[in-house]
Amino acid sequence: GPNGAGKTTFFNLITSHIRPDSGKVYFMGRDVTGRRPSQLARMGLVRTFQIVRPLRNLTVLENVQVGAGIVGTDTDEVLEVLSLVGLDSKSSLPAGLLTHGEQKKLEVARALAMRPRALLLDEPLGGLTYSEAEEVLDVIKQVNRRGTTVVIAEHRLREVFRVTKRVVVMDQGRVIYDGPPESVSKSTEVVKAYLGGRALEI
């Protein structure tokens, strides 16, 4: 959905950063409404945030260890995650020296180190160049191939549609489209929400 559609609020509700006024949240068939975010993460429901906040003075490796709560343990698993996102060669660098695109990858790596069953990515392409976005999308495809469900909140349609099987479009907190990506441009409500009625080209 466009900015202000409710994407981040939806993620916040699912992951208990906001408590719902009504309704229930289910994960893997269990009612998890009101569980603490840390509890949900241990169950395998993990998210990233729009604004990346790496621990700038710690190394890339240490950032992933801290994020996953595995400081002081064997580093092989962390290095494997960093290899997956293309940051293994920078594991000993301070995170503050990474580019914005690399910091986005680091955010994904921190989430992956928690072994998610479902990974919620909040605007993973925000502020990235086209080539940086392509690299992040390649990581997302690899993660999904390994069996992790990936949910992406994003408004860069053209890029993200290449890795999605199902699209849910929101506008002002309500769902206005739910279906395959190839049909979304035919939805009059989606076109109106994005462009005020002008044709939407994907």
PDB file of C-alpha atoms in Angstrom:
ATOM      1  CA  GLY A   1       0.000   0.000   0.000  1.00  0.00           C
ATOM      2  CA  PRO A   2       0.974   3.652  -0.305  1.00  0.00           C
ATOM      3  CA  ASN A   3       2.452   5.601   2.609  1.00  0.00           C
ATOM      4  CA  GLY A   4      -0.023   5.738   5.487  1.00  0.00           C
ATOM      5  CA  ALA A   5      -1.944   2.672   4.305  1.00  0.00           C
ATOM      6  CA  GLY A   6      -1.476   0.856   7.618  1.00  0.00           C
ATOM      7  CA  LYS A   7       1.276  -1.596   6.677  1.00  0.00           C
ATOM      8  CA  THR A   8       3.533  -0.933   9.658  1.00  0.00           C
ATOM      9  CA  THR A   9       0.566  -0.730  12.035  1.00  0.00           C
ATOM     10  CA  PHE A  10      -0.509  -4.161  10.767  1.00  0.00           C
ATOM     11  CA  PHE A  11       2.967  -5.557  11.482  1.00  0.00           C
ATOM     12  CA  ASN A  12       2.947  -3.903  14.916  1.00  0.00           C
ATOM     13  CA  LEU A  13      -0.373  -5.583  15.735  1.00  0.00           C
ATOM     14  CA  ILE A  14       0.826  -9.014  14.618  1.00  0.00           C
ATOM     15  CA  THR A  15       4.046  -8.762  16.625  1.00  0.00           C
ATOM     16  CA  SER A  16       2.477  -7.235  19.774  1.00  0.00           C
ATOM     17  CA  HIS A  17       4.162  -3.848  19.509  1.00  0.00           C
ATOM     18  CA  ILE A  18       0.565  -2.565  19.543  1.00  0.00           C
ATOM     19  CA  ARG A  19      -2.290  -4.345  21.323  1.00  0.00           C
ATOM     20  CA  PRO A  20      -5.408  -4.858  19.198  1.00  0.00           C
ATOM     21  CA  ASP A  21      -8.680  -3.255  20.300  1.00  0.00           C
ATOM     22  CA  SER A  22     -10.515  -6.325  19.049  1.00  0.00           C
ATOM     23  CA  GLY A  23      -9.861  -9.551  17.196  1.00  0.00           C
ATOM     24  CA  LYS A  24      -7.225 -12.240  17.642  1.00  0.00           C
ATOM     25  CA  VAL A  25      -3.761 -12.951  16.251  1.00  0.00           C
ATOM     26  CA  TYR A  26      -3.002 -16.574  15.373  1.00  0.00           C
ATOM     27  CA  PHE A  27       0.409 -18.036  14.524  1.00  0.00           C
ATOM     28  CA  MET A  28       0.954 -21.677  13.593  1.00  0.00           C
ATOM     29  CA  GLY A  29      -2.614 -22.394  14.712  1.00  0.00           C
ATOM     30  CA  ARG A  30      -2.149 -20.872  18.181  1.00  0.00           C
ATOM     31  CA  ASP A  31      -3.739 -17.758  19.637  1.00  0.00           C
ATOM     32  CA  VAL A  32      -0.777 -15.471  20.336  1.00  0.00           C
ATOM     33  CA  THR A  33      -2.726 -12.274  20.987  1.00  0.00           C
ATOM     34  CA  GLY A  34      -0.955 -10.154  23.588  1.00  0.00           C
ATOM     35  CA  ARG A  35       2.203 -12.264  23.777  1.00  0.00           C
ATOM     36  CA  ARG A  36       5.365 -10.237  24.241  1.00  0.00           C
ATOM     37  CA  PRO A  37       7.423  -9.594  21.080  1.00  0.00           C
ATOM     38  CA  SER A  38      10.305 -11.590  22.572  1.00  0.00           C
ATOM     39  CA  GLN A  39       7.997 -14.575  23.133  1.00  0.00           C
ATOM     40  CA  LEU A  40       6.754 -14.390  19.560  1.00  0.00           C
ATOM     41  CA  ALA A  41      10.329 -14.238  18.283  1.00  0.00           C
ATOM     42  CA  ARG A  42      11.192 -17.406  20.217  1.00  0.00           C
ATOM     43  CA  MET A  43       8.155 -19.063  18.607  1.00  0.00           C
ATOM     44  CA  GLY A  44       9.527 -18.126  15.182  1.00  0.00           C
ATOM     45  CA  LEU A  45       7.593 -14.941  14.363  1.00  0.00           C
ATOM     46  CA  VAL A  46      10.330 -12.403  13.654  1.00  0.00           C
ATOM     47  CA  ARG A  47      10.235  -8.937  12.100  1.00  0.00           C
ATOM     48  CA  THR A  48      12.504  -6.153  10.910  1.00  0.00           C
ATOM     49  CA  PHE A  49      11.868  -2.415  11.103  1.00  0.00           C
ATOM     50  CA  GLN A  50      11.745   0.357   8.506  1.00  0.00           C
ATOM     51  CA  ILE A  51      14.516   2.371  10.124  1.00  0.00           C
ATOM     52  CA  VAL A  52      17.701   0.375  10.580  1.00  0.00           C
ATOM     53  CA  ARG A  53      19.507   0.967  13.862  1.00  0.00           C
ATOM     54  CA  PRO A  54      22.688  -1.089  13.899  1.00  0.00           C
ATOM     55  CA  LEU A  55      24.988  -0.948  16.902  1.00  0.00           C
ATOM     56  CA  ARG A  56      27.469   1.178  15.016  1.00  0.00           C
ATOM     57  CA  ASN A  57      30.541   0.529  17.166  1.00  0.00           C
ATOM     58  CA  LEU A  58      30.099  -3.242  17.224  1.00  0.00           C
ATOM     59  CA  THR A  59      31.227  -5.416  14.346  1.00  0.00           C
ATOM     60  CA  VAL A  60      28.805  -6.822  11.807  1.00  0.00           C
ATOM     61  CA  LEU A  61      29.249 -10.259  13.404  1.00  0.00           C
ATOM     62  CA  GLU A  62      28.585  -8.906  16.904  1.00  0.00           C
ATOM     63  CA  ASN A  63      25.468  -7.081  15.689  1.00  0.00           C
ATOM     64  CA  VAL A  64      23.979 -10.363  14.508  1.00  0.00           C
ATOM     65  CA  GLN A  65      24.967 -12.147  17.713  1.00  0.00           C
ATOM     66  CA  VAL A  66      23.412  -9.441  19.893  1.00  0.00           C
ATOM     67  CA  GLY A  67      20.279  -9.279  17.744  1.00  0.00           C
ATOM     68  CA  ALA A  68      19.781 -13.015  18.009  1.00  0.00           C
ATOM     69  CA  GLY A  69      20.746 -13.226  21.676  1.00  0.00           C
ATOM     70  CA  ILE A  70      23.618 -15.625  21.020  1.00  0.00           C
ATOM     71  CA  VAL A  71      26.650 -13.608  22.127  1.00  0.00           C
ATOM     72  CA  GLY A  72      29.631 -15.757  23.036  1.00  0.00           C
ATOM     73  CA  THR A  73      28.447 -18.860  21.198  1.00  0.00           C
ATOM     74  CA  ASP A  74      29.971 -20.565  18.185  1.00  0.00           C
ATOM     75  CA  THR A  75      30.159 -18.108  15.303  1.00  0.00           C
ATOM     76  CA  ASP A  76      29.765 -20.619  12.465  1.00  0.00           C
ATOM     77  CA  GLU A  77      25.989 -20.239  12.292  1.00  0.00           C
ATOM     78  CA  VAL A  78      26.229 -16.449  12.312  1.00  0.00           C
ATOM     79  CA  LEU A  79      28.831 -16.518   9.541  1.00  0.00           C
ATOM     80  CA  GLU A  80      26.522 -18.754   7.510  1.00  0.00           C
ATOM     81  CA  VAL A  81      23.737 -16.178   7.853  1.00  0.00           C
ATOM     82  CA  LEU A  82      26.128 -13.374   6.889  1.00  0.00           C
ATOM     83  CA  SER A  83      27.189 -15.388   3.856  1.00  0.00           C
ATOM     84  CA  LEU A  84      23.549 -15.752   2.839  1.00  0.00           C
ATOM     85  CA  VAL A  85      23.063 -11.970   2.850  1.00  0.00           C
ATOM     86  CA  GLY A  86      26.457 -11.272   1.280  1.00  0.00           C
ATOM     87  CA  LEU A  87      28.133  -9.711   4.316  1.00  0.00           C
ATOM     88  CA  ASP A  88      30.499 -12.506   5.356  1.00  0.00           C
ATOM     89  CA  SER A  89      33.522 -10.612   4.006  1.00  0.00           C
ATOM     90  CA  LYS A  90      32.610  -7.657   6.241  1.00  0.00           C
ATOM     91  CA  SER A  91      31.945  -9.585   9.448  1.00  0.00           C
ATOM     92  CA  SER A  92      34.786  -7.899  11.352  1.00  0.00           C
ATOM     93  CA  LEU A  93      33.976  -4.341  10.224  1.00  0.00           C
ATOM     94  CA  PRO A  94      32.174  -1.902  12.542  1.00  0.00           C
ATOM     95  CA  ALA A  95      28.531  -1.775  11.443  1.00  0.00           C
ATOM     96  CA  GLY A  96      28.744   2.017  11.249  1.00  0.00           C
ATOM     97  CA  LEU A  97      30.969   1.694   8.173  1.00  0.00           C
ATOM     98  CA  LEU A  98      28.348  -0.180   6.141  1.00  0.00           C
ATOM     99  CA  THR A  99      26.396   1.499   3.360  1.00  0.00           C
ATOM    100  CA  HIS A 100      22.651   1.978   3.802  1.00  0.00           C
ATOM    101  CA  GLY A 101      22.007  -1.032   1.564  1.00  0.00           C
ATOM    102  CA  GLU A 102      24.399  -3.177   3.588  1.00  0.00           C
ATOM    103  CA  GLN A 103      22.739  -2.048   6.812  1.00  0.00           C
ATOM    104  CA  LYS A 104      19.409  -3.237   5.387  1.00  0.00           C
ATOM    105  CA  LYS A 105      21.025  -6.623   4.733  1.00  0.00           C
ATOM    106  CA  LEU A 106      22.402  -6.632   8.275  1.00  0.00           C
ATOM    107  CA  GLU A 107      18.888  -6.049   9.610  1.00  0.00           C
ATOM    108  CA  VAL A 108      17.722  -9.114   7.666  1.00  0.00           C
ATOM    109  CA  ALA A 109      20.707 -11.134   8.933  1.00  0.00           C
ATOM    110  CA  ARG A 110      19.886 -10.273  12.548  1.00  0.00           C
ATOM    111  CA  ALA A 111      16.348 -11.534  12.003  1.00  0.00           C
ATOM    112  CA  LEU A 112      17.494 -14.701  10.208  1.00  0.00           C
ATOM    113  CA  ALA A 113      19.834 -15.619  13.054  1.00  0.00           C
ATOM    114  CA  MET A 114      16.714 -16.056  15.204  1.00  0.00           C
ATOM    115  CA  ARG A 115      15.648 -18.955  12.932  1.00  0.00           C
ATOM    116  CA  PRO A 116      12.241 -17.572  11.969  1.00  0.00           C
ATOM    117  CA  ARG A 117       9.378 -19.648  10.678  1.00  0.00           C
ATOM    118  CA  ALA A 118       7.806 -16.428   9.429  1.00  0.00           C
ATOM    119  CA  LEU A 119       9.853 -13.327   8.649  1.00  0.00           C
ATOM    120  CA  LEU A 120       8.093  -9.949   8.432  1.00  0.00           C
ATOM    121  CA  LEU A 121      10.129  -7.347   6.535  1.00  0.00           C
ATOM    122  CA  ASP A 122       8.995  -3.741   6.955  1.00  0.00           C
ATOM    123  CA  GLU A 123       9.999  -1.773   3.838  1.00  0.00           C
ATOM    124  CA  PRO A 124      13.258  -3.662   3.218  1.00  0.00           C
ATOM    125  CA  LEU A 125      13.807  -1.675   0.004  1.00  0.00           C
ATOM    126  CA  GLY A 126      13.286   1.765   1.547  1.00  0.00           C
ATOM    127  CA  GLY A 127      15.983   4.229   0.491  1.00  0.00           C
ATOM    128  CA  LEU A 128      17.841   1.694  -1.648  1.00  0.00           C
ATOM    129  CA  THR A 129      19.134   2.168  -5.166  1.00  0.00           C
ATOM    130  CA  TYR A 130      17.855  -0.191  -7.853  1.00  0.00           C
ATOM    131  CA  SER A 131      20.960  -2.399  -7.653  1.00  0.00           C
ATOM    132  CA  GLU A 132      20.848  -2.490  -3.837  1.00  0.00           C
ATOM    133  CA  ALA A 133      17.161  -3.414  -3.969  1.00  0.00           C
ATOM    134  CA  GLU A 134      17.952  -6.254  -6.385  1.00  0.00           C
ATOM    135  CA  GLU A 135      20.529  -7.626  -3.942  1.00  0.00           C
ATOM    136  CA  VAL A 136      18.066  -7.540  -1.038  1.00  0.00           C
ATOM    137  CA  LEU A 137      15.392  -9.222  -3.179  1.00  0.00           C
ATOM    138  CA  ASP A 138      17.866 -11.981  -4.059  1.00  0.00           C
ATOM    139  CA  VAL A 139      18.380 -12.567  -0.327  1.00  0.00           C
ATOM    140  CA  ILE A 140      14.608 -12.705   0.215  1.00  0.00           C
ATOM    141  CA  LYS A 141      14.239 -15.308  -2.540  1.00  0.00           C
ATOM    142  CA  GLN A 142      16.970 -17.462  -0.996  1.00  0.00           C
ATOM    143  CA  VAL A 143      15.389 -17.231   2.454  1.00  0.00           C
ATOM    144  CA  ASN A 144      12.015 -18.280   1.060  1.00  0.00           C
ATOM    145  CA  ARG A 145      13.546 -21.203  -0.843  1.00  0.00           C
ATOM    146  CA  ARG A 146      14.900 -22.475   2.468  1.00  0.00           C
ATOM    147  CA  GLY A 147      11.355 -22.814   3.779  1.00  0.00           C
ATOM    148  CA  THR A 148      10.772 -19.555   5.650  1.00  0.00           C
ATOM    149  CA  THR A 149       7.528 -17.711   4.987  1.00  0.00           C
ATOM    150  CA  VAL A 150       8.352 -14.096   4.104  1.00  0.00           C
ATOM    151  CA  VAL A 151       5.835 -11.247   4.417  1.00  0.00           C
ATOM    152  CA  ILE A 152       6.959  -7.929   2.914  1.00  0.00           C
ATOM    153  CA  ALA A 153       5.408  -4.535   3.671  1.00  0.00           C
ATOM    154  CA  GLU A 154       6.481  -2.358   0.759  1.00  0.00           C
ATOM    155  CA  HIS A 155       5.280   0.301  -1.664  1.00  0.00           C
ATOM    156  CA  ARG A 156       7.894  -0.272  -4.382  1.00  0.00           C
ATOM    157  CA  LEU A 157       5.586  -2.503  -6.390  1.00  0.00           C
ATOM    158  CA  ARG A 158       7.603  -3.160  -9.517  1.00  0.00           C
ATOM    159  CA  GLU A 159      10.594  -4.580  -7.654  1.00  0.00           C
ATOM    160  CA  VAL A 160       8.770  -6.553  -4.996  1.00  0.00           C
ATOM    161  CA  PHE A 161       6.295  -8.214  -7.373  1.00  0.00           C
ATOM    162  CA  ARG A 162       9.141 -10.256  -8.822  1.00  0.00           C
ATOM    163  CA  VAL A 163       9.452 -12.251  -5.601  1.00  0.00           C
ATOM    164  CA  THR A 164       5.822 -12.450  -4.445  1.00  0.00           C
ATOM    165  CA  LYS A 165       3.201 -15.146  -4.949  1.00  0.00           C
ATOM    166  CA  ARG A 166       0.375 -13.272  -3.240  1.00  0.00           C
ATOM    167  CA  VAL A 167      -0.285  -9.553  -2.877  1.00  0.00           C
ATOM    168  CA  VAL A 168      -2.474  -7.860  -0.275  1.00  0.00           C
ATOM    169  CA  VAL A 169      -2.953  -4.129  -0.874  1.00  0.00           C
ATOM    170  CA  MET A 170      -4.085  -1.863   1.957  1.00  0.00           C
ATOM    171  CA  ASP A 171      -5.419   1.677   1.936  1.00  0.00           C
ATOM    172  CA  GLN A 172      -6.192   3.603   5.120  1.00  0.00           C
ATOM    173  CA  GLY A 173      -6.180   0.455   7.205  1.00  0.00           C
ATOM    174  CA  ARG A 174      -8.415  -1.736   5.058  1.00  0.00           C
ATOM    175  CA  VAL A 175      -7.667  -4.433   2.493  1.00  0.00           C
ATOM    176  CA  ILE A 176      -8.584  -3.360  -1.039  1.00  0.00           C
ATOM    177  CA  TYR A 177      -6.952  -6.223  -2.964  1.00  0.00           C
ATOM    178  CA  ASP A 178      -5.913  -9.790  -2.164  1.00  0.00           C
ATOM    179  CA  GLY A 179      -4.705 -11.957  -5.013  1.00  0.00           C
ATOM    180  CA  PRO A 180      -1.923 -12.703  -7.501  1.00  0.00           C
ATOM    181  CA  PRO A 181       0.524  -9.911  -8.408  1.00  0.00           C
ATOM    182  CA  GLU A 182      -0.240 -10.144 -12.123  1.00  0.00           C
ATOM    183  CA  SER A 183      -3.836  -8.991 -11.551  1.00  0.00           C
ATOM    184  CA  VAL A 184      -3.284  -6.105  -9.145  1.00  0.00           C
ATOM    185  CA  SER A 185      -2.948  -3.428 -11.838  1.00  0.00           C
ATOM    186  CA  LYS A 186      -6.481  -4.284 -13.028  1.00  0.00           C
ATOM    187  CA  SER A 187      -8.002  -3.397  -9.642  1.00  0.00           C
ATOM    188  CA  THR A 188      -9.789  -0.050  -9.837  1.00  0.00           C
ATOM    189  CA  GLU A 189      -9.475   0.426  -6.061  1.00  0.00           C
ATOM    190  CA  VAL A 190      -5.711  -0.106  -6.174  1.00  0.00           C
ATOM    191  CA  VAL A 191      -5.315   2.288  -9.098  1.00  0.00           C
ATOM    192  CA  LYS A 192      -7.384   4.896  -7.264  1.00  0.00           C
ATOM    193  CA  ALA A 193      -5.414   4.486  -4.026  1.00  0.00           C
ATOM    194  CA  TYR A 194      -2.057   4.851  -5.747  1.00  0.00           C
ATOM    195  CA  LEU A 195      -2.681   7.266  -8.581  1.00  0.00           C
ATOM    196  CA  GLY A 196      -6.111   8.793  -8.087  1.00  0.00           C
ATOM    197  CA  GLY A 197      -7.567   6.809 -10.961  1.00  0.00           C
ATOM    198  CA  ARG A 198      -4.769   7.052 -13.539  1.00  0.00           C
ATOM    199  CA  ALA A 199      -3.504   3.813 -15.072  1.00  0.00           C
ATOM    200  CA  LEU A 200      -1.073   1.845 -12.922  1.00  0.00           C
ATOM    201  CA  GLU A 201       1.890   0.379 -14.782  1.00  0.00           C
ATOM    202  CA  ILE A 202       3.801  -2.469 -13.170  1.00  0.00           C
TER     203      ILE A 202
END
